[in-house]
Amino acid sequence: MTKTRPRMFYGWWVVVACAFALFLGPIPIMIFSFGVFLRPLVQEFHTGRGAISFAFTLQTTIPAFVLPFTGRLIDRVGAKRVIVLSTVLAAFILMSAYFCSGKIWHLYLFYVALGITAAGLAPVSYAHAIAHWFDRFRGLALSCTMAGLGVGALIMPTVAQQ
């Protein structure tokens, strides 16, 4: 009789994928790295730090209003669909940064759009996905997933400076 090695629970692969997504998500890149881009944005838009920081304020405040609708959408269609749709929209919005042509309202519109899509890429989406995979070790799985944010906060500002 041969012993078969127990297979690793697939939920842990979901944890790794979600942690990696949070590591590369909008929070570490757009929020924790914003200070790196402040001076170049001030120079590009010929305005003060306050005006540029207002764009950052928009991007971090908008998700607070959008997240209740995002949560409802996650309950209806599932976290995976919301995350995929938000990722595709965020990619197009980031590509549209090319068209921000020195007018401050372009920057504001850009950051509002990023804030709206960032709601779908917020930790709540990933926590919902993880919660469906785990009955036991749910706390461990969630904490390992959210560690992606901490690692991103540590690494992304350094990467952005390069």
mmCIF file of C-alpha atoms in Angstrom:
data_model
loop_
_atom_site.group_PDB
_atom_site.id
_atom_site.type_symbol
_atom_site.label_atom_id
_atom_site.label_comp_id
_atom_site.label_asym_id
_atom_site.label_seq_id
_atom_site.Cartn_x
_atom_site.Cartn_y
_atom_site.Cartn_z
ATOM 1 C CA MET A 1 0.000 0.000 0.000
ATOM 2 C CA THR A 2 1.459 3.359 -0.998
ATOM 3 C CA LYS A 3 0.972 6.457 1.015
ATOM 4 C CA THR A 4 -0.164 9.437 -0.951
ATOM 5 C CA ARG A 5 1.143 12.739 0.161
ATOM 6 C CA PRO A 6 -1.665 15.044 1.245
ATOM 7 C CA ARG A 7 -2.153 17.828 -1.233
ATOM 8 C CA MET A 8 -1.804 21.394 -0.073
ATOM 9 C CA PHE A 9 -5.137 23.099 0.484
ATOM 10 C CA TYR A 10 -5.821 25.299 -2.556
ATOM 11 C CA GLY A 11 -7.002 28.148 -0.329
ATOM 12 C CA TRP A 12 -3.402 28.884 0.632
ATOM 13 C CA TRP A 13 -2.601 29.546 -3.023
ATOM 14 C CA VAL A 14 -5.491 32.003 -3.013
ATOM 15 C CA VAL A 15 -3.903 33.677 0.032
ATOM 16 C CA VAL A 16 -0.580 34.002 -1.812
ATOM 17 C CA ALA A 17 -2.301 35.431 -4.900
ATOM 18 C CA CYS A 18 -4.339 37.920 -2.861
ATOM 19 C CA ALA A 19 -1.290 39.011 -0.844
ATOM 20 C CA PHE A 20 0.627 39.548 -4.080
ATOM 21 C CA ALA A 21 -2.282 41.535 -5.521
ATOM 22 C CA LEU A 22 -2.379 43.749 -2.427
ATOM 23 C CA PHE A 23 1.404 44.133 -2.632
ATOM 24 C CA LEU A 24 1.065 45.474 -6.199
ATOM 25 C CA GLY A 25 -2.285 47.184 -5.670
ATOM 26 C CA PRO A 26 -3.273 50.838 -5.585
ATOM 27 C CA ILE A 27 -2.628 51.311 -1.874
ATOM 28 C CA PRO A 28 1.143 50.644 -1.878
ATOM 29 C CA ILE A 29 1.696 52.217 -5.291
ATOM 30 C CA MET A 30 -0.607 55.246 -5.256
ATOM 31 C CA ILE A 31 -0.813 56.051 -1.547
ATOM 32 C CA PHE A 32 2.458 55.015 0.064
ATOM 33 C CA SER A 33 4.491 56.257 -2.921
ATOM 34 C CA PHE A 34 2.701 59.584 -3.403
ATOM 35 C CA GLY A 35 5.450 61.585 -1.705
ATOM 36 C CA VAL A 36 7.928 60.420 -4.323
ATOM 37 C CA PHE A 37 5.803 61.989 -7.068
ATOM 38 C CA LEU A 38 4.884 65.231 -5.288
ATOM 39 C CA ARG A 39 7.774 67.390 -6.530
ATOM 40 C CA PRO A 40 7.561 66.230 -10.182
ATOM 41 C CA LEU A 41 3.785 66.818 -10.158
ATOM 42 C CA VAL A 42 4.252 70.333 -8.737
ATOM 43 C CA GLN A 43 6.718 71.078 -11.539
ATOM 44 C CA GLU A 44 4.530 69.536 -14.256
ATOM 45 C CA PHE A 45 1.334 71.334 -13.265
ATOM 46 C CA HIS A 46 3.007 74.639 -12.221
ATOM 47 C CA THR A 47 1.104 74.802 -8.966
ATOM 48 C CA GLY A 48 1.696 74.430 -5.252
ATOM 49 C CA ARG A 49 1.935 71.364 -3.079
ATOM 50 C CA GLY A 50 -1.518 72.054 -1.649
ATOM 51 C CA ALA A 51 -3.203 71.799 -5.048
ATOM 52 C CA ILE A 52 -1.385 68.552 -5.813
ATOM 53 C CA SER A 53 -2.137 67.177 -2.359
ATOM 54 C CA PHE A 54 -5.824 67.902 -2.949
ATOM 55 C CA ALA A 55 -5.706 65.380 -5.817
ATOM 56 C CA PHE A 56 -4.303 62.855 -3.352
ATOM 57 C CA THR A 57 -7.079 63.757 -0.900
ATOM 58 C CA LEU A 58 -9.658 63.088 -3.610
ATOM 59 C CA GLN A 59 -8.136 59.711 -4.383
ATOM 60 C CA THR A 60 -8.154 58.626 -0.752
ATOM 61 C CA THR A 61 -11.589 60.061 0.112
ATOM 62 C CA ILE A 62 -13.621 58.883 -2.890
ATOM 63 C CA PRO A 63 -13.350 55.167 -1.961
ATOM 64 C CA ALA A 64 -15.033 55.918 1.373
ATOM 65 C CA PHE A 65 -18.172 56.874 -0.544
ATOM 66 C CA VAL A 66 -17.854 54.151 -3.191
ATOM 67 C CA LEU A 67 -17.024 51.197 -0.899
ATOM 68 C CA PRO A 68 -20.609 50.573 0.308
ATOM 69 C CA PHE A 69 -21.685 50.148 -3.320
ATOM 70 C CA THR A 70 -18.632 48.013 -4.005
ATOM 71 C CA GLY A 71 -19.487 45.775 -1.055
ATOM 72 C CA ARG A 72 -23.010 45.339 -2.373
ATOM 73 C CA LEU A 73 -21.624 44.508 -5.818
ATOM 74 C CA ILE A 74 -19.241 41.950 -4.285
ATOM 75 C CA ASP A 75 -22.198 40.307 -2.538
ATOM 76 C CA ARG A 76 -24.113 40.148 -5.818
ATOM 77 C CA VAL A 77 -21.504 39.070 -8.362
ATOM 78 C CA GLY A 78 -18.553 37.899 -6.254
ATOM 79 C CA ALA A 79 -15.170 39.297 -5.341
ATOM 80 C CA LYS A 80 -13.348 37.781 -8.302
ATOM 81 C CA ARG A 81 -15.442 39.614 -10.884
ATOM 82 C CA VAL A 82 -15.212 42.913 -9.024
ATOM 83 C CA ILE A 83 -11.432 42.593 -8.645
ATOM 84 C CA VAL A 84 -10.929 41.697 -12.314
ATOM 85 C CA LEU A 85 -13.173 44.526 -13.539
ATOM 86 C CA SER A 86 -11.508 47.028 -11.202
ATOM 87 C CA THR A 87 -8.052 45.895 -12.310
ATOM 88 C CA VAL A 88 -8.902 46.353 -15.987
ATOM 89 C CA LEU A 89 -10.463 49.773 -15.347
ATOM 90 C CA ALA A 90 -7.490 50.855 -13.220
ATOM 91 C CA ALA A 91 -5.111 49.821 -16.004
ATOM 92 C CA PHE A 92 -6.981 51.975 -18.528
ATOM 93 C CA ILE A 93 -7.114 54.884 -16.090
ATOM 94 C CA LEU A 94 -3.377 54.628 -15.437
ATOM 95 C CA MET A 95 -2.750 54.611 -19.186
ATOM 96 C CA SER A 96 -4.877 57.754 -19.470
ATOM 97 C CA ALA A 97 -2.331 59.593 -17.299
ATOM 98 C CA TYR A 98 -0.528 60.224 -20.576
ATOM 99 C CA PHE A 99 -3.286 62.692 -21.470
ATOM 100 C CA CYS A 100 -3.033 64.767 -18.254
ATOM 101 C CA SER A 101 -1.674 67.819 -20.012
ATOM 102 C CA GLY A 102 -0.638 70.342 -17.414
ATOM 103 C CA LYS A 103 -4.145 71.348 -16.344
ATOM 104 C CA ILE A 104 -4.839 70.713 -12.693
ATOM 105 C CA TRP A 105 -8.429 69.625 -13.307
ATOM 106 C CA HIS A 106 -7.066 66.782 -15.473
ATOM 107 C CA LEU A 107 -5.087 65.591 -12.478
ATOM 108 C CA TYR A 108 -8.153 65.864 -10.235
ATOM 109 C CA LEU A 109 -10.272 63.883 -12.689
ATOM 110 C CA PHE A 110 -7.525 61.279 -12.968
ATOM 111 C CA TYR A 111 -7.323 60.818 -9.197
ATOM 112 C CA VAL A 112 -11.126 60.716 -8.784
ATOM 113 C CA ALA A 113 -11.301 57.937 -11.386
ATOM 114 C CA LEU A 114 -8.475 56.098 -9.616
ATOM 115 C CA GLY A 115 -10.288 56.462 -6.308
ATOM 116 C CA ILE A 116 -13.456 54.957 -7.750
ATOM 117 C CA THR A 117 -11.669 51.925 -9.163
ATOM 118 C CA ALA A 118 -9.471 51.579 -6.071
ATOM 119 C CA ALA A 119 -12.610 50.749 -4.093
ATOM 120 C CA GLY A 120 -12.871 47.482 -6.021
ATOM 121 C CA LEU A 121 -9.223 46.725 -5.281
ATOM 122 C CA ALA A 122 -9.474 47.539 -1.585
ATOM 123 C CA PRO A 123 -8.600 44.923 1.045
ATOM 124 C CA VAL A 124 -12.306 44.233 1.626
ATOM 125 C CA SER A 125 -12.538 42.550 -1.796
ATOM 126 C CA TYR A 126 -9.675 40.218 -1.002
ATOM 127 C CA ALA A 127 -10.917 39.567 2.533
ATOM 128 C CA HIS A 128 -14.254 38.499 1.081
ATOM 129 C CA ALA A 129 -12.520 36.064 -1.260
ATOM 130 C CA ILE A 130 -10.388 34.626 1.555
ATOM 131 C CA ALA A 131 -13.367 34.267 3.890
ATOM 132 C CA HIS A 132 -15.049 31.966 1.370
ATOM 133 C CA TRP A 133 -12.062 29.643 1.305
ATOM 134 C CA PHE A 134 -11.423 29.241 5.013
ATOM 135 C CA ASP A 135 -13.494 27.989 7.915
ATOM 136 C CA ARG A 136 -10.471 27.022 9.988
ATOM 137 C CA PHE A 137 -7.411 29.272 10.082
ATOM 138 C CA ARG A 138 -9.435 32.188 8.682
ATOM 139 C CA GLY A 139 -7.645 34.713 10.900
ATOM 140 C CA LEU A 140 -4.244 33.403 9.865
ATOM 141 C CA ALA A 141 -5.228 33.432 6.199
ATOM 142 C CA LEU A 142 -6.551 37.005 6.419
ATOM 143 C CA SER A 143 -3.474 38.247 8.267
ATOM 144 C CA CYS A 144 -1.138 36.610 5.746
ATOM 145 C CA THR A 145 -3.123 38.221 2.941
ATOM 146 C CA MET A 146 -3.044 41.672 4.524
ATOM 147 C CA ALA A 147 0.708 41.339 5.050
ATOM 148 C CA GLY A 148 0.952 42.065 1.325
ATOM 149 C CA LEU A 149 0.020 45.666 2.123
ATOM 150 C CA GLY A 150 2.789 45.989 4.683
ATOM 151 C CA VAL A 151 5.400 44.549 2.371
ATOM 152 C CA GLY A 152 4.155 46.841 -0.401
ATOM 153 C CA ALA A 153 4.393 49.853 1.917
ATOM 154 C CA LEU A 154 7.985 48.912 2.636
ATOM 155 C CA ILE A 155 9.109 48.235 -0.928
ATOM 156 C CA MET A 156 7.030 50.376 -3.319
ATOM 157 C CA PRO A 157 8.296 53.844 -2.312
ATOM 158 C CA THR A 158 11.858 52.631 -2.852
ATOM 159 C CA VAL A 159 10.931 51.145 -6.227
ATOM 160 C CA ALA A 160 9.135 54.374 -7.209
ATOM 161 C CA GLN A 161 12.268 56.416 -6.488
ATOM 162 C CA GLN A 162 14.310 54.400 -8.960
#
